[in-house]
Amino acid sequence: MAKINENFEKLPGSYLFAEIARRTEAFQEANPDADIIKLGIGDVTRPLVSAVREAMHEAIDEQASSDTFKGYGPYEGYAFLREAIAEHDYASRGMDIEPDEIFVSDGAKSDCGNIGDILSVDNTIAVCDPVYPVYVDSNAIEGRAGEYDVDAEEWTRIHYMPTTAENGFCPALPSGDVDVIYLCSPNNPTGTVLTSEQLKAWVDYANAHDALIMFDAAYERFITEPDIPHSIFEVEGAKTCAIEFRSFSKTAGFTGMRCGYAVIPKALVRQGQSLNELWMRRQSTKFNGASYIIQKGAAAIYTPEGAKQVEASLDYYRQNAKVIKEGLESAGLEVYGAVNSPYVWCKTPHAMGSWDFFNKLLEEAQVVTTPGAGFGPAGEGYIRLTAFGDADQTREAVERIKRIL
Ligand code: PLP
């Protein structure tokens, strides 16, 4: 008899966005004239820039001739893209990352979710709370999370690190041993960042305990403050303890195109095994490479024209983030994130529950947000708003919220 992976049965339903959609639809049905503005889900809305589109058109035309046609590509990504990444994302900021330490993929979600393939199920996992759910659920599927405690809304074997206003959105170092630590900066959902000193403490902890840091830098391009690290490899010692994930999704509007990459330094070794080699083995077994056309599009963001165009799109979202942050602050709310991130993390007024404040904003302002509690127990008492919407709609949403508060 074929048996299933029973860990799937332990997973709680993916409640958050389904529940948001359910409540939004119910409200719209009851109020057909309501003009709802959605600042909830973190998907981009700006079109692909012309440099990217033109590069992809050229790549498609290459498929018309057998001289330039591309079949299977390298598992780890084409050299032209890995070299551009090494130069523009790393060397330009003083980091020495070699192209063969970079693995191009179809996105950071796949990489964050798949990286567990090269790790033992015995590892103890630590995550921030609130957290991007992929880190937790992928470990649960692979059997590293223990049992799900419905009342606590936590897995028994996962070490949750509260990451709230009280600790400046930097989790405390664990007192016991943990083996794999997921960090995300700029953070989803809190929109906050980790400083060099804060990251250095984590790198030192990981090296001292032979632990691994999974560093998710999917929102790196939103950093505006000069001293904030864009990569964990800006921190001394990180090459012996960290893997970094990056994505073209929010950087360049690739949520539908699908492209990202992981950086696994050759110096990263556990139990005598190179994790770079293990990941190459994993990718060559289970992944046949990202699309050539998409990789050509991704490489175009590193050209002078592409870089300028992508910056203009990012500025559009950055301006939305500023509008949301300043608007909510002027309404007397306590607001975090936004400065180095497309996410605005807002404390609910009068200690209101996340879902209660979500309902209030939906019903009274017709604005959809994301309740912080959906990202973990420590997200209770917050909501997340995203800067990825239309600028006029964002301004209108903020005005409405100001009016009702
Ligand atoms: N990491 C974080 C923190 C995210 O918020 C997201 C997407 O929302 C991803 C990774 C996934 O990115 P990608 O679109 O490259 O799969």
Coordinates of C-alpha atoms and ligand atoms in Angstrom, one line a residue:
M1 CA 0.0 0.0 0.0
A2 CA 1.3 3.4 -0.9
K3 CA 1.6 5.6 2.1
I4 CA 1.4 9.4 2.1
N5 CA 3.7 11.8 3.9
E6 CA 1.6 12.1 7.0
N7 CA 3.2 15.3 8.0
F8 CA 0.8 17.0 5.5
E9 CA -2.0 15.9 7.7
K10 CA -0.6 17.9 10.6
L11 CA -0.5 21.1 8.7
P12 CA -3.1 23.7 9.8
G13 CA -5.1 25.0 6.9
S14 CA -3.6 27.9 5.0
Y15 CA -6.1 30.1 6.8
L16 CA -4.8 33.6 6.5
F17 CA -5.3 34.7 2.9
A18 CA -8.3 32.4 2.4
E19 CA -10.0 34.0 5.4
I20 CA -9.1 37.5 4.2
A21 CA -10.7 36.7 0.8
R22 CA -13.7 35.2 2.5
R23 CA -14.4 38.2 4.7
T24 CA -13.7 40.6 1.8
E25 CA -16.1 38.8 -0.5
A26 CA -18.8 38.6 2.1
F27 CA -18.5 42.3 2.7
Q28 CA -18.6 43.1 -1.0
E29 CA -21.7 40.9 -1.4
A30 CA -23.5 42.6 1.4
N31 CA -22.4 46.0 0.1
P32 CA -22.3 45.8 -3.7
D33 CA -21.5 49.5 -4.1
A34 CA -18.5 49.4 -1.7
D35 CA -15.3 50.4 -3.5
I36 CA -12.8 48.2 -1.7
I37 CA -9.1 49.0 -1.8
K38 CA -6.8 46.0 -1.2
L39 CA -3.5 46.7 0.6
G40 CA -3.3 43.1 1.8
I41 CA -1.5 40.6 -0.3
G42 CA 2.1 41.3 -1.2
D43 CA 2.0 41.0 -5.0
V44 CA 3.5 43.7 -7.3
T45 CA 1.4 45.7 -9.7
R46 CA 3.8 47.8 -11.8
P47 CA 4.4 46.4 -15.3
L48 CA 7.7 44.8 -16.3
V49 CA 10.2 47.5 -17.4
S50 CA 11.0 47.8 -21.1
A51 CA 14.7 46.7 -20.7
V52 CA 13.4 43.4 -19.3
R53 CA 10.7 43.0 -21.9
E54 CA 13.1 43.7 -24.8
A55 CA 15.6 41.2 -23.4
M56 CA 12.9 38.5 -23.2
H57 CA 11.7 39.3 -26.7
E58 CA 15.2 38.9 -28.0
A59 CA 15.6 35.6 -26.1
I60 CA 12.3 34.4 -27.7
D61 CA 13.6 35.3 -31.2
E62 CA 16.7 33.3 -30.5
Q63 CA 14.5 30.2 -30.2
A64 CA 13.5 30.6 -33.8
S65 CA 16.8 29.5 -35.2
S66 CA 18.7 26.2 -34.5
D67 CA 21.9 28.2 -34.2
T68 CA 20.7 30.1 -31.2
F69 CA 17.9 27.8 -29.8
K70 CA 18.3 26.8 -26.2
G71 CA 17.4 23.5 -24.8
Y72 CA 18.1 22.4 -21.2
G73 CA 20.3 25.0 -19.5
P74 CA 22.7 24.7 -16.6
Y75 CA 21.0 23.5 -13.4
E76 CA 22.6 26.3 -11.5
G77 CA 21.7 29.0 -14.0
Y78 CA 23.4 30.6 -17.0
A79 CA 26.8 32.1 -16.4
F80 CA 25.8 35.5 -17.8
L81 CA 23.2 35.9 -15.0
R82 CA 25.4 34.5 -12.2
E83 CA 28.3 36.7 -13.3
A84 CA 26.0 39.8 -13.4
I85 CA 24.7 38.9 -9.9
A86 CA 28.2 38.4 -8.5
E87 CA 29.3 41.7 -9.9
H88 CA 26.3 44.0 -9.2
D89 CA 24.7 42.5 -6.1
Y90 CA 27.9 41.5 -4.3
A91 CA 31.2 42.9 -5.6
S92 CA 29.7 46.4 -5.9
R93 CA 29.1 46.3 -2.2
G94 CA 32.5 44.9 -1.4
M95 CA 31.6 41.2 -1.1
D96 CA 33.6 38.5 -2.7
I97 CA 30.9 36.0 -4.0
E98 CA 31.9 33.8 -6.9
P99 CA 29.5 33.0 -9.7
D100 CA 29.8 29.3 -8.7
E101 CA 28.4 30.1 -5.3
I102 CA 25.2 31.4 -6.9
F103 CA 22.3 29.1 -7.9
V104 CA 19.6 30.6 -10.0
S105 CA 16.1 29.2 -9.5
D106 CA 12.5 29.9 -10.2
G107 CA 12.1 32.0 -7.0
A108 CA 13.0 32.4 -3.4
K109 CA 9.9 30.5 -2.2
S110 CA 11.2 27.3 -4.0
D111 CA 14.6 27.8 -2.5
C112 CA 13.5 28.5 1.0
G113 CA 11.1 25.5 0.8
N114 CA 13.5 23.1 -0.8
I115 CA 16.7 23.8 1.1
G116 CA 15.6 21.3 3.8
D117 CA 16.4 18.5 1.3
I118 CA 20.1 18.8 2.1
L119 CA 19.6 18.9 5.9
S120 CA 18.9 16.2 8.5
V121 CA 15.3 15.9 9.9
D122 CA 17.0 15.9 13.3
N123 CA 17.9 19.6 13.1
T124 CA 16.2 22.0 15.5
I125 CA 14.7 25.0 13.7
A126 CA 14.3 28.6 15.0
V127 CA 12.1 31.1 13.3
C128 CA 11.1 34.7 14.0
D129 CA 7.5 35.2 15.2
P130 CA 5.7 36.7 13.2
V131 CA 7.2 34.9 10.2
Y132 CA 6.9 34.2 6.5
P133 CA 5.0 30.9 6.7
V134 CA 7.1 29.0 4.1
Y135 CA 10.0 28.4 6.5
V136 CA 7.7 26.7 9.1
D137 CA 5.5 24.8 6.8
S138 CA 8.3 23.4 4.7
N139 CA 10.1 22.1 7.8
A140 CA 6.8 20.7 9.1
I141 CA 6.3 18.8 5.8
E142 CA 9.8 17.3 6.1
G143 CA 9.2 16.2 9.7
R144 CA 11.3 18.7 11.6
A145 CA 8.4 20.6 13.4
G146 CA 6.9 18.0 15.7
E147 CA 3.2 18.3 16.3
Y148 CA 1.0 21.3 15.8
D149 CA -0.5 22.7 19.0
V150 CA -3.8 24.2 17.9
D151 CA -4.3 26.3 21.0
A152 CA -0.8 27.7 21.1
E153 CA -0.8 27.9 17.2
E154 CA 2.8 26.6 17.4
W155 CA 4.7 23.5 16.4
T156 CA 6.2 21.7 19.4
R157 CA 9.7 21.3 17.9
I158 CA 10.0 24.8 16.4
H159 CA 11.8 27.4 18.4
Y160 CA 9.8 30.6 18.0
M161 CA 11.6 33.9 18.6
P162 CA 9.2 36.8 19.3
T163 CA 10.2 39.7 17.1
T164 CA 8.1 42.6 18.2
A165 CA 8.4 46.3 19.1
E166 CA 9.4 45.3 22.6
N167 CA 12.7 43.9 21.4
G168 CA 13.2 46.3 18.5
F169 CA 12.2 43.6 16.0
C170 CA 15.5 41.8 16.6
P171 CA 15.0 38.3 18.1
A172 CA 17.0 37.4 21.2
L173 CA 19.7 34.7 20.7
P174 CA 18.4 31.3 21.8
S175 CA 19.5 30.1 25.2
G176 CA 19.6 26.4 24.1
D177 CA 21.2 25.0 20.9
V178 CA 19.3 25.5 17.7
D179 CA 20.7 24.2 14.4
V180 CA 19.0 26.1 11.7
I181 CA 17.9 29.8 12.1
Y182 CA 15.7 31.6 9.6
L183 CA 16.3 35.3 9.5
C184 CA 14.6 37.7 7.0
S185 CA 15.7 41.3 6.5
P186 CA 14.0 43.5 5.4
N187 CA 11.4 41.4 7.1
N188 CA 8.1 40.1 5.9
P189 CA 5.8 40.9 7.6
T190 CA 7.2 43.5 10.0
G191 CA 9.1 45.6 7.3
T192 CA 11.9 46.1 9.8
V193 CA 15.6 45.5 9.2
L194 CA 18.5 44.0 11.1
T195 CA 21.6 46.1 11.6
S196 CA 25.2 45.0 11.0
E197 CA 25.7 44.6 14.8
Q198 CA 22.6 42.6 15.2
L199 CA 23.5 40.3 12.3
K200 CA 27.1 40.0 13.6
A201 CA 25.7 38.6 16.9
W202 CA 23.7 36.0 14.9
V203 CA 26.7 35.1 12.7
D204 CA 28.9 34.7 15.8
Y205 CA 26.2 32.5 17.5
A206 CA 25.9 30.3 14.4
N207 CA 29.7 29.9 14.0
A208 CA 30.1 29.1 17.7
H209 CA 27.3 26.4 17.6
D210 CA 28.0 25.1 14.0
A211 CA 24.5 26.2 13.3
L212 CA 23.2 27.5 9.9
I213 CA 21.5 30.8 9.1
M214 CA 19.0 30.8 6.3
F215 CA 19.0 34.5 5.4
D216 CA 16.1 35.7 3.3
A217 CA 16.9 39.0 1.5
A218 CA 14.0 38.9 -0.9
Y219 CA 13.2 42.6 -0.1
E220 CA 16.9 43.8 -0.2
R221 CA 16.2 46.4 -2.9
F222 CA 13.9 48.3 -0.7
I223 CA 16.7 49.3 1.7
T224 CA 17.1 53.1 1.7
E225 CA 19.1 53.7 4.9
P226 CA 22.9 53.7 4.1
D227 CA 24.2 51.6 7.0
I228 CA 21.8 48.7 6.7
P229 CA 23.4 45.5 5.3
H230 CA 21.9 44.3 2.0
S231 CA 23.4 40.8 2.4
I232 CA 24.4 38.7 5.3
F233 CA 27.8 38.3 3.5
E234 CA 28.5 41.9 4.4
V235 CA 29.1 40.5 7.9
E236 CA 32.4 39.0 8.8
G237 CA 32.2 35.3 9.3
A238 CA 29.0 34.7 7.4
K239 CA 30.5 32.6 4.7
T240 CA 31.0 29.7 7.1
C241 CA 27.5 29.8 8.5
A242 CA 25.0 31.3 6.1
I243 CA 22.9 30.7 3.0
E244 CA 21.2 33.7 1.4
F245 CA 18.0 33.7 -0.7
R246 CA 17.2 36.5 -3.1
S247 CA 14.4 37.1 -5.5
F248 CA 13.7 39.1 -8.7
S249 CA 10.0 39.1 -7.7
K250 CA 9.8 42.3 -5.7
T251 CA 13.0 43.8 -7.1
A252 CA 11.9 43.8 -10.7
G253 CA 8.2 42.7 -10.8
F254 CA 9.0 39.0 -11.5
T255 CA 6.3 37.5 -9.3
G256 CA 4.7 36.1 -12.5
M257 CA 8.0 35.5 -14.4
R258 CA 9.6 33.5 -11.6
C259 CA 13.3 33.9 -10.9
G260 CA 15.4 34.1 -7.8
Y261 CA 18.7 32.8 -6.5
A262 CA 20.4 31.2 -3.5
V263 CA 24.0 31.9 -2.5
I264 CA 25.8 29.0 -0.9
P265 CA 29.5 29.8 -0.2
K266 CA 32.0 27.2 -0.9
A267 CA 33.4 27.8 2.7
L268 CA 30.1 26.5 4.1
V269 CA 30.8 22.9 5.4
R270 CA 29.0 20.7 7.9
Q271 CA 30.1 17.2 8.9
G272 CA 32.9 17.5 6.3
Q273 CA 30.4 18.1 3.4
S274 CA 30.3 21.1 1.2
L275 CA 26.7 22.5 1.3
N276 CA 27.4 24.1 -2.1
E277 CA 28.1 20.7 -3.5
L278 CA 25.1 19.1 -1.8
W279 CA 22.8 21.8 -3.2
M280 CA 24.3 21.3 -6.7
R281 CA 23.5 17.6 -6.3
R282 CA 20.0 18.4 -5.1
Q283 CA 19.3 20.9 -7.9
S284 CA 20.7 18.6 -10.6
T285 CA 18.4 15.8 -9.4
K286 CA 15.2 17.7 -8.9
F287 CA 15.5 20.9 -11.0
N288 CA 16.2 21.4 -14.6
G289 CA 17.1 25.1 -14.5
A290 CA 15.2 28.3 -14.7
S291 CA 13.9 29.4 -18.1
Y292 CA 16.5 30.9 -20.5
I293 CA 14.1 33.6 -21.5
I294 CA 13.4 34.6 -17.9
Q295 CA 17.1 34.6 -17.0
K296 CA 17.7 36.9 -20.0
G297 CA 15.0 39.2 -18.6
A298 CA 16.5 39.1 -15.1
A299 CA 20.0 39.9 -16.4
A300 CA 18.6 43.0 -18.1
I301 CA 18.1 44.6 -14.7
Y302 CA 21.9 44.8 -14.4
T303 CA 22.3 46.9 -17.5
P304 CA 22.5 50.7 -17.0
E305 CA 19.1 51.3 -18.6
G306 CA 17.5 48.3 -16.9
A307 CA 18.8 49.4 -13.5
K308 CA 17.4 52.9 -14.0
Q309 CA 14.0 51.6 -15.0
V310 CA 13.8 49.1 -12.1
E311 CA 14.8 51.9 -9.7
A312 CA 11.9 54.0 -11.0
S313 CA 9.4 51.2 -10.2
L314 CA 10.9 50.7 -6.8
D315 CA 10.6 54.4 -6.1
Y316 CA 6.9 54.2 -6.9
Y317 CA 6.4 51.6 -4.2
R318 CA 8.8 53.4 -1.8
Q319 CA 6.6 56.5 -2.2
N320 CA 3.5 54.4 -1.4
A321 CA 5.2 53.1 1.7
K322 CA 6.0 56.6 2.8
V323 CA 2.4 57.7 2.2
I324 CA 1.0 54.8 4.3
K325 CA 3.5 55.3 7.1
E326 CA 3.1 59.1 7.3
G327 CA -0.7 58.9 7.0
L328 CA -1.1 56.3 9.7
E329 CA 1.3 58.1 12.0
S330 CA -0.7 61.3 11.5
A331 CA -3.8 59.3 12.5
G332 CA -2.0 58.6 15.8
L333 CA -1.1 55.0 15.1
E334 CA 2.2 53.3 16.0
V335 CA 3.9 52.3 12.7
Y336 CA 7.0 50.2 11.9
G337 CA 8.7 49.2 8.7
A338 CA 8.2 51.1 5.5
V339 CA 11.5 52.9 5.4
N340 CA 13.5 50.0 4.1
S341 CA 10.6 47.8 3.0
P342 CA 7.4 47.7 1.0
Y343 CA 5.6 46.5 4.2
V344 CA 4.1 48.7 6.9
W345 CA 3.5 47.1 10.2
C346 CA 1.0 48.9 12.3
K347 CA 0.1 48.4 16.0
T348 CA -3.7 48.2 16.4
P349 CA -5.2 51.1 18.4
H350 CA -6.4 50.5 22.0
A351 CA -4.9 46.9 22.0
M352 CA -7.5 45.8 19.6
G353 CA -7.1 42.3 18.2
S354 CA -5.6 42.0 14.7
W355 CA -8.8 40.5 13.2
D356 CA -11.0 43.1 14.9
F357 CA -9.0 45.9 13.5
F358 CA -9.0 44.2 10.1
N359 CA -12.8 44.1 10.3
K360 CA -13.1 47.7 11.3
L361 CA -10.9 48.9 8.4
L362 CA -12.9 46.7 6.0
E363 CA -16.3 47.7 7.2
E364 CA -15.7 51.4 7.9
A365 CA -13.0 52.3 5.4
Q366 CA -13.4 49.5 2.9
V367 CA -9.7 48.9 3.0
V368 CA -8.3 45.4 3.1
T369 CA -5.2 44.8 5.2
T370 CA -3.5 41.6 6.6
P371 CA -4.0 40.8 10.3
G372 CA -0.7 40.3 12.0
A373 CA -1.9 37.3 13.9
G374 CA -1.9 35.3 10.7
F375 CA 1.9 35.4 10.7
G376 CA 2.2 33.9 14.1
P377 CA 1.1 34.5 17.7
A378 CA 3.5 37.4 18.3
G379 CA 1.8 39.2 15.3
E380 CA -1.4 39.6 17.3
G381 CA -2.1 43.3 17.9
Y382 CA -0.6 44.3 14.5
I383 CA -1.8 44.6 10.9
R384 CA 0.3 44.6 7.7
L385 CA -0.3 47.0 4.8
T386 CA 1.6 46.7 1.5
A387 CA 3.0 49.4 -0.7
F388 CA 2.6 47.4 -3.9
G389 CA -0.7 49.0 -4.9
D390 CA -1.7 51.8 -7.2
A391 CA -0.5 55.2 -5.9
D392 CA -3.9 57.0 -6.1
Q393 CA -5.7 54.1 -4.5
T394 CA -3.0 53.9 -1.7
R395 CA -3.5 57.6 -1.0
E396 CA -7.3 57.2 -1.0
A397 CA -7.0 54.2 1.4
V398 CA -4.9 56.1 3.8
E399 CA -7.3 59.1 3.7
R400 CA -10.2 56.8 4.5
I401 CA -8.4 55.2 7.4
K402 CA -7.5 58.7 8.8
R403 CA -11.1 59.7 8.5
I404 CA -12.4 56.8 10.5
L405 CA -9.9 56.9 13.3
Ligands
PLP1 N1 10.7 35.4 0.9 C1 9.9 36.3 1.5 C2 10.2 36.8 2.8 C3 8.7 36.6 0.8 O1 7.8 37.5 1.3 C4 8.4 36.1 -0.5 C5 7.2 36.4 -1.3 O2 6.3 37.0 -0.8 C6 9.3 35.2 -1.0 C7 10.5 34.8 -0.3 C8 9.1 34.5 -2.3 O3 9.6 35.1 -3.4 P1 9.5 34.5 -4.8 O4 8.5 35.2 -5.5 O5 10.9 34.7 -5.4 O6 9.2 33.0 -4.7

